[in-house]
Short mmCIF file of C-alpha atoms in Angstrom, two decimals:
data_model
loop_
_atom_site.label_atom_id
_atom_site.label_comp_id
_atom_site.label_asym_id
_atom_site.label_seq_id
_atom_site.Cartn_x
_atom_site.Cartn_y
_atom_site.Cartn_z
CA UNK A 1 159.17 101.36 107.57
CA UNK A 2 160.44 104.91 107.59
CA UNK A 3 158.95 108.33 105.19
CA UNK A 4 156.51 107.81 102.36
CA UNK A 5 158.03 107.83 99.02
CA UNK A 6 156.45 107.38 95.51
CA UNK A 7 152.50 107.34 94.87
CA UNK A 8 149.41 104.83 95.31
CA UNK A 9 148.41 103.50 92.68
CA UNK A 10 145.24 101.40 91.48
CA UNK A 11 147.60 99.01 89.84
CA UNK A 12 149.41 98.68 92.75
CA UNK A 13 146.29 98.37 94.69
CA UNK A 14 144.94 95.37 92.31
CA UNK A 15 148.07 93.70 93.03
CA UNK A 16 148.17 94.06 96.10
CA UNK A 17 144.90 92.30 97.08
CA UNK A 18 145.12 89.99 94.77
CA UNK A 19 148.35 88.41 96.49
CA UNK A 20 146.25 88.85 99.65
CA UNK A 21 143.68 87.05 98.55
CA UNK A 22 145.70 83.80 96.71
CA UNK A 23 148.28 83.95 99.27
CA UNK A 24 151.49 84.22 97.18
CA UNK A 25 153.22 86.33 95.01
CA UNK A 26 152.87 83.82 91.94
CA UNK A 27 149.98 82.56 92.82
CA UNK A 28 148.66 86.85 92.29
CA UNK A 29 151.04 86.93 89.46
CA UNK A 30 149.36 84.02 87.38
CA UNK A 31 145.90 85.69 88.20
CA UNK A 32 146.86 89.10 87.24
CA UNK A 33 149.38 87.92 83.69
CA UNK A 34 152.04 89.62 85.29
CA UNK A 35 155.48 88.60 86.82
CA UNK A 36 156.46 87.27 90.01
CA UNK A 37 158.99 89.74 90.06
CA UNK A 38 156.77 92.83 88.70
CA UNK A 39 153.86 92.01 91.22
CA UNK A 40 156.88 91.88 93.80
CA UNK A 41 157.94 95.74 92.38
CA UNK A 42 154.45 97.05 92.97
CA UNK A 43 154.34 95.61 96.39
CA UNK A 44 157.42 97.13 97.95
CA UNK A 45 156.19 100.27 95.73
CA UNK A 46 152.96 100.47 97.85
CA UNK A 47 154.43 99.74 101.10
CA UNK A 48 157.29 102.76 100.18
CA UNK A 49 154.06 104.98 99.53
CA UNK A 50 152.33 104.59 102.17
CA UNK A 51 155.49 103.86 104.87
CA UNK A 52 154.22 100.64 106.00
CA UNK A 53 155.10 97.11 105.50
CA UNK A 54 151.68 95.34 104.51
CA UNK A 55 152.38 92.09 104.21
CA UNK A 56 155.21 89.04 105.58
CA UNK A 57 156.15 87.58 101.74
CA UNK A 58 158.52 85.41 103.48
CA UNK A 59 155.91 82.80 104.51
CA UNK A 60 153.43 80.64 102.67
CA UNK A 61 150.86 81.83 102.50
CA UNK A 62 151.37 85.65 102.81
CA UNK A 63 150.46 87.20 106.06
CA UNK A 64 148.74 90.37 106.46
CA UNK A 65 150.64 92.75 109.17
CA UNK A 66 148.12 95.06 110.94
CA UNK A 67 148.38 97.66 108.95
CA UNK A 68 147.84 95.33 105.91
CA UNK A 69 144.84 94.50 106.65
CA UNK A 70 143.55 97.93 107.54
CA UNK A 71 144.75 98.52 104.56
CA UNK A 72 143.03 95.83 102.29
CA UNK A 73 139.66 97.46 104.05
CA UNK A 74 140.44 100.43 101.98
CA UNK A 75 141.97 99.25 98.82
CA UNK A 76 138.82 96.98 98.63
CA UNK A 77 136.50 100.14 98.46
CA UNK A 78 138.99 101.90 96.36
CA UNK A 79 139.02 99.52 93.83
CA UNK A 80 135.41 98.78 93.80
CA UNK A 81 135.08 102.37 93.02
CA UNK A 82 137.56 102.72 90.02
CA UNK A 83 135.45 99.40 88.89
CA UNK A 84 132.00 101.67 88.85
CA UNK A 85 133.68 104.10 87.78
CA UNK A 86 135.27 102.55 84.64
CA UNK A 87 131.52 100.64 84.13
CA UNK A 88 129.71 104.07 84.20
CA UNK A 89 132.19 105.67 81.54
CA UNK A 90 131.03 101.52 79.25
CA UNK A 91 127.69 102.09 79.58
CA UNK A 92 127.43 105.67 78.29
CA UNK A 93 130.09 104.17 75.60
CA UNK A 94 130.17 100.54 75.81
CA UNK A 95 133.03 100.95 73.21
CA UNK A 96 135.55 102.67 76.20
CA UNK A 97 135.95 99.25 77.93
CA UNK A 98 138.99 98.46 77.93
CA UNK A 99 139.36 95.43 79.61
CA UNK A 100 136.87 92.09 80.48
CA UNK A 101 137.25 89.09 82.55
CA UNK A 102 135.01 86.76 81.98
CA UNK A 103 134.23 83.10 83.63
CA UNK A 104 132.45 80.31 81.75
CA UNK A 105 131.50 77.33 82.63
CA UNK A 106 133.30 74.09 80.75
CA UNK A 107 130.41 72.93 78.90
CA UNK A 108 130.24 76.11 76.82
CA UNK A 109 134.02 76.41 75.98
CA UNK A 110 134.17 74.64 72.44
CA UNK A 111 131.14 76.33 71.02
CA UNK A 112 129.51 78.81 73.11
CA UNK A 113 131.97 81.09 74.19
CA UNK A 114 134.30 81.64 71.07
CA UNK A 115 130.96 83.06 69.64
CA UNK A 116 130.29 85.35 72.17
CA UNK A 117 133.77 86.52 72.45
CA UNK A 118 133.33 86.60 68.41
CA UNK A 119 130.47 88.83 68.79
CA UNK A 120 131.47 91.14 71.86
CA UNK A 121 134.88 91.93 70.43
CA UNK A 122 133.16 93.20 66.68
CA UNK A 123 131.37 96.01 69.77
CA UNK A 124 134.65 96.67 72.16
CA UNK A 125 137.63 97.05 69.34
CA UNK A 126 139.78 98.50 72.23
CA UNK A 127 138.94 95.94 75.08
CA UNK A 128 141.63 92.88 75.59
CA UNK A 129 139.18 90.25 77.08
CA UNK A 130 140.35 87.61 79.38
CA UNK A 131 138.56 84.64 79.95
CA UNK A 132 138.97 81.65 82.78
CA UNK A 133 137.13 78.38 82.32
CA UNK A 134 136.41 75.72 84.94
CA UNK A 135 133.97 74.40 87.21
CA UNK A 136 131.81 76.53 88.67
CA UNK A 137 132.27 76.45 92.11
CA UNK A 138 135.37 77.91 91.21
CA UNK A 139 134.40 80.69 88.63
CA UNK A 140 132.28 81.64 91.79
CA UNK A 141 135.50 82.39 94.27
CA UNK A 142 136.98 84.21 91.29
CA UNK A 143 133.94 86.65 91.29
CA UNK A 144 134.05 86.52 94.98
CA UNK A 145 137.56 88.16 95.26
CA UNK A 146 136.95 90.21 92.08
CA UNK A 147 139.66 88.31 89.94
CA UNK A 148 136.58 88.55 87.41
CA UNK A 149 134.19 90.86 86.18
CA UNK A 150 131.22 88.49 84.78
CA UNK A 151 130.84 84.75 85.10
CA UNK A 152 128.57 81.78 83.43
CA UNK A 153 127.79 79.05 85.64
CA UNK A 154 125.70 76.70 87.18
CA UNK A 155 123.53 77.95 90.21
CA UNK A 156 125.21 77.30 93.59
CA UNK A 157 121.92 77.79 95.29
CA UNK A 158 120.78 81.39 96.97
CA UNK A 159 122.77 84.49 95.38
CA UNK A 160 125.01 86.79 97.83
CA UNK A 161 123.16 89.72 98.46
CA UNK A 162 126.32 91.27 96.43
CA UNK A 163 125.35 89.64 93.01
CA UNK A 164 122.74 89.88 90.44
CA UNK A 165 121.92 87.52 88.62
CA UNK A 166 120.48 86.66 85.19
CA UNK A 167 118.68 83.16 85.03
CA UNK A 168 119.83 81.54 81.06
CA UNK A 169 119.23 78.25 80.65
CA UNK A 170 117.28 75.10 82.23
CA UNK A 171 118.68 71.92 82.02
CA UNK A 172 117.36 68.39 82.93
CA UNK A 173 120.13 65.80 84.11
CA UNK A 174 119.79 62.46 81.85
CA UNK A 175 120.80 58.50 82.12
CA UNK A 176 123.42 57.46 79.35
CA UNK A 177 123.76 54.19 78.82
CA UNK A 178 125.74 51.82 76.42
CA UNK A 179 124.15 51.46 73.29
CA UNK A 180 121.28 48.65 73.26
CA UNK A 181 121.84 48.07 76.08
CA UNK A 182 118.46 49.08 78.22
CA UNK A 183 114.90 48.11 76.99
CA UNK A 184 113.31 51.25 77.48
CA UNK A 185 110.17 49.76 77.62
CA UNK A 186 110.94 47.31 80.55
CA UNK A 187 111.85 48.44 84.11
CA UNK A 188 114.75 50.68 83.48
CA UNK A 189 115.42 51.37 86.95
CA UNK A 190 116.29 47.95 87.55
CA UNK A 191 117.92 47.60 84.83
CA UNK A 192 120.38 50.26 85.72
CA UNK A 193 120.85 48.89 89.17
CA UNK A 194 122.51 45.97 87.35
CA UNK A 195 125.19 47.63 85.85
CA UNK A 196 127.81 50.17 88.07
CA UNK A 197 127.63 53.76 87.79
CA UNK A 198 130.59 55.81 86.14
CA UNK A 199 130.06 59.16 88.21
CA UNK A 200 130.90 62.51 87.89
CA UNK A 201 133.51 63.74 90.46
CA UNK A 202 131.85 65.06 94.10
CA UNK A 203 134.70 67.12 93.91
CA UNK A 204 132.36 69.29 91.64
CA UNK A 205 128.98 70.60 92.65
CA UNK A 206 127.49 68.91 89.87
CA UNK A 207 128.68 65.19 91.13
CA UNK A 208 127.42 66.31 94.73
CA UNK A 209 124.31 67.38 93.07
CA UNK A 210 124.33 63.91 91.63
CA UNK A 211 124.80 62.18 94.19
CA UNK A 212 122.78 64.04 96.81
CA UNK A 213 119.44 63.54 94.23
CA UNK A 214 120.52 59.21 94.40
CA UNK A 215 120.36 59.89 98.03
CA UNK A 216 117.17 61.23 98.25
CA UNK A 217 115.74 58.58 96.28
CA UNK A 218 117.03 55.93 98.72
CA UNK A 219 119.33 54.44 95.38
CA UNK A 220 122.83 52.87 95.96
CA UNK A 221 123.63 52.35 92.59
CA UNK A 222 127.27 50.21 92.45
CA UNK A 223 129.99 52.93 92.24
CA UNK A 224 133.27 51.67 90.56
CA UNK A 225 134.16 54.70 88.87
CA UNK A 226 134.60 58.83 89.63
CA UNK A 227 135.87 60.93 87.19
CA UNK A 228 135.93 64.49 86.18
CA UNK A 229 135.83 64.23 82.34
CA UNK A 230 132.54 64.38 80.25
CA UNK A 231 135.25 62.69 77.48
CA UNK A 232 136.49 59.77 80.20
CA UNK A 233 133.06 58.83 81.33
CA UNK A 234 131.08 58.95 78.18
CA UNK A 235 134.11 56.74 76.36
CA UNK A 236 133.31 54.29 79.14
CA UNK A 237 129.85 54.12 79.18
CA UNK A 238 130.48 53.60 75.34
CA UNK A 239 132.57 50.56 75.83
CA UNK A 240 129.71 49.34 78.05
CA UNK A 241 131.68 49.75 81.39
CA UNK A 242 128.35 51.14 83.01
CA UNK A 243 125.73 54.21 82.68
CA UNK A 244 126.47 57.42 83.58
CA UNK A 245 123.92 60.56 84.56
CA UNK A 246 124.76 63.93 83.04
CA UNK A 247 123.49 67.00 81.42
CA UNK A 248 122.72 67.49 77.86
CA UNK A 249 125.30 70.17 77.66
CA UNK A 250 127.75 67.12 79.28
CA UNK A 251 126.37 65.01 76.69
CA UNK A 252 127.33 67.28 73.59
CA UNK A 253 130.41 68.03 75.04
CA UNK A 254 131.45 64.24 74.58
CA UNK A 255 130.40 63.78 70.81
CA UNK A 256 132.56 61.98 69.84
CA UNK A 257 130.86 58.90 71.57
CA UNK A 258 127.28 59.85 71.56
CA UNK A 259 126.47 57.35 68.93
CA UNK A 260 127.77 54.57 70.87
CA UNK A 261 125.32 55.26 73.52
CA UNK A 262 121.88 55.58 74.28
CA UNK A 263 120.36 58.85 75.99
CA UNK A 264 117.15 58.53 78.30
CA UNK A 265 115.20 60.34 81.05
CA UNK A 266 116.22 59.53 84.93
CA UNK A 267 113.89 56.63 85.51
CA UNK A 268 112.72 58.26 89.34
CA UNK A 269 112.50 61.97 90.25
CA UNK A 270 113.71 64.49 87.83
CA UNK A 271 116.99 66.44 88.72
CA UNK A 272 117.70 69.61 86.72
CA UNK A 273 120.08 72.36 87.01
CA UNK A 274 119.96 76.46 86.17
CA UNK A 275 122.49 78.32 84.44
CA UNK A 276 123.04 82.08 84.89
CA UNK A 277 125.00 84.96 84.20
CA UNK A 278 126.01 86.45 87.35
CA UNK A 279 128.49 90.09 88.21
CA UNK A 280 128.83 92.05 91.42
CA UNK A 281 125.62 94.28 91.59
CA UNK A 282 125.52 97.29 89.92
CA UNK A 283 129.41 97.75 88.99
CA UNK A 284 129.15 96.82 85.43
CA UNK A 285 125.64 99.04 84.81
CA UNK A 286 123.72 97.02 81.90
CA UNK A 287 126.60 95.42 80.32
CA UNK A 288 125.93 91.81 82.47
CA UNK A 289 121.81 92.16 81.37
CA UNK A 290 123.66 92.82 77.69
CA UNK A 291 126.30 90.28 77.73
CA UNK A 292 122.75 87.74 78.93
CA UNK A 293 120.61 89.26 75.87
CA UNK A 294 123.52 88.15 73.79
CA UNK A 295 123.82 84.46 75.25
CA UNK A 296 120.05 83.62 74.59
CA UNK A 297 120.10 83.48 70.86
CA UNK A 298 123.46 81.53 71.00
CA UNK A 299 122.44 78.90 73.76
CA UNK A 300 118.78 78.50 71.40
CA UNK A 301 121.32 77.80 68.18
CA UNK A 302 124.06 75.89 69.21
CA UNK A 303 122.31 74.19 72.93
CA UNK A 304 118.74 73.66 72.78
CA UNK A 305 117.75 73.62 69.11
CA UNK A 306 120.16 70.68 68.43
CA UNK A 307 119.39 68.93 71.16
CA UNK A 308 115.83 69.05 70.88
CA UNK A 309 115.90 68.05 67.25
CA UNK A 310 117.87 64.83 68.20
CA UNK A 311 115.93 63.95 71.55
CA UNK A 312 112.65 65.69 70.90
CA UNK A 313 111.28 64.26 74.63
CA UNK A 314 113.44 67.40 76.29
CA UNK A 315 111.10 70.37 74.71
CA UNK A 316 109.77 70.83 77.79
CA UNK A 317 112.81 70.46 80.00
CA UNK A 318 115.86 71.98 78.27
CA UNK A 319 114.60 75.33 77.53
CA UNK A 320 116.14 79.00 77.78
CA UNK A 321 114.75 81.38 80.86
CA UNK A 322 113.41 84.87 80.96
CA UNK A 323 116.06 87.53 82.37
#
């Protein structure tokens, strides 16, 4: 490519790394709620600023030339930088945000999060918030490539030496079972073991978690069914197709069939699961040990207080943690 023309710009810098790091121009586009064909402007902007092609668009997925990815070296920095900087300006004036992108986890979407959003936007009147839900190995790759600011998930296991973290809520991981099924005060286990087990996708940490824990307690429970729905596996249990193990949080999630099914602890070695509030370290300042403060009081109301109340055996087990 031939003389510089135009200017670098930081929007043209989020764009493009974001193509380089989901591999298409649509692919950036649906991350960024843009275009195909604006993300495609800002590209062959940049590359006219700075005289170089970056990138070949015309396979799948993108290729970086070299100078590309010298180039994403730099743009990383450079946009980490107008991210601190931006954070420095919120936390003198948390009202000067402009913009959030946050990551929760599924099992808070119906109740959790429209409260918190609720509550953050009454603070930030000029911030446009964007939120992503899913699973949370995958709210973790967003915060990996910086697609989001903050995210709410379950543990992974040790933190990159790039995050901080901020510890929420413990969980225990319960048997459901059809209704009347079990005589809790026989030998549960083997009553379990005579009915299949309706698991929770391994696609998901939380089925590998699952299954890992069966594992370890040298149990081969009959396996007919994995699925990824809270709603699909809880309607089954409650037609008495088998038992399931979940979280109370997977548990509320499906009410609409918790009355057709019974709830009780794992009959072998406990399994539980931490959920945490995690950012990039130190580019958001205090707002991610804010945003936590804020989540506490909610999780208490709407998680553990209810759930408590109806299965008062979990006060020890489902309980909120210190920051």
């Amino acid at each position: 490519m031939g003389q510089s023309s135009g200017r670098i710009t930081l929007w043209g810098i989020e764009v493009f790394l974001a193509t380089a790091d989901e591999g298409s121009v649509s692919a950036a586009a649906r991350r960024l709620g843009a275009s195909p064909s604006a993300i495609s402007q800002q590209l062959t902007a940049l590359e006219g600023a700075l005289a170089a092609d970056l990138m070949d668009r015309s396979v799948r997925p993108v290729v970086l030339t070299p100078a590309g990815e010298l180039f994403r070296r730099r743009a990383q920095t450079i946009l980490s930088e107008a991210q601190q900087a931006r954070a420095e300006v919120a936390a003198h004036d948390l009202a000067a945000l402009t913009d959030f992108r946050l990551g929760m986890i599924e099992d808070f979407d119906a109740d959790v999060t429209p409260r918190l959003l609720a509550d953050m936007a009454q603070d930030l009147q000029s911030c446009q918030f964007l939120l992503e839900t899913g699973a949370s190995h995958r709210l973790f790759d967003l915060l990996d490539t910086r697609a989001l600011d903050m995210i709410v998930a379950a543990d992974m296991g040790a933190a990159a030496d790039w995050m901080e973290v901020h510890p929420l809520l413990s969980e225990p991981f319960l048997a459901a079972v059809p209704k009347g099924r079990i005589d809790a005060g026989g030998d549960v286990l083997a009553q379990l073991q005579a009915l299949p087990l309706i698991q929770y996708t391994q696609r998901h940490l939380m089925g590998r978690q699952i299954a890992a824990h069966l594992a370890r307690q040298n149990l081969t429970p009959a396996r007919r069914f994995e699925l990824d729905s809270y709603h699909a596996i809880m309607a089954m249990v409650a037609a008495g197709a088998g038992w399931t193990i979940l979280t109370p949080l997977g548990y509320q999630r499906a009410h609409r069939f918790r009355d057709a099914a019974d709830v009780l602890p794992l009959p072998f070695a406990p399994l539980s699961r931490t959920i945490s509030l995690s950012a990039r370290a130190g580019v958001l300042q205090e707002m991610p040990a804010q945003v936590a403060a804020r989540l506490r009081p909610l999780l208490q109301e709407l998680v553990v207080t209810p759930t408590v109340t109806r299965f008062p055996w979990l006060k020890r087990d489902l309980r909120l943690l210190p920051d």
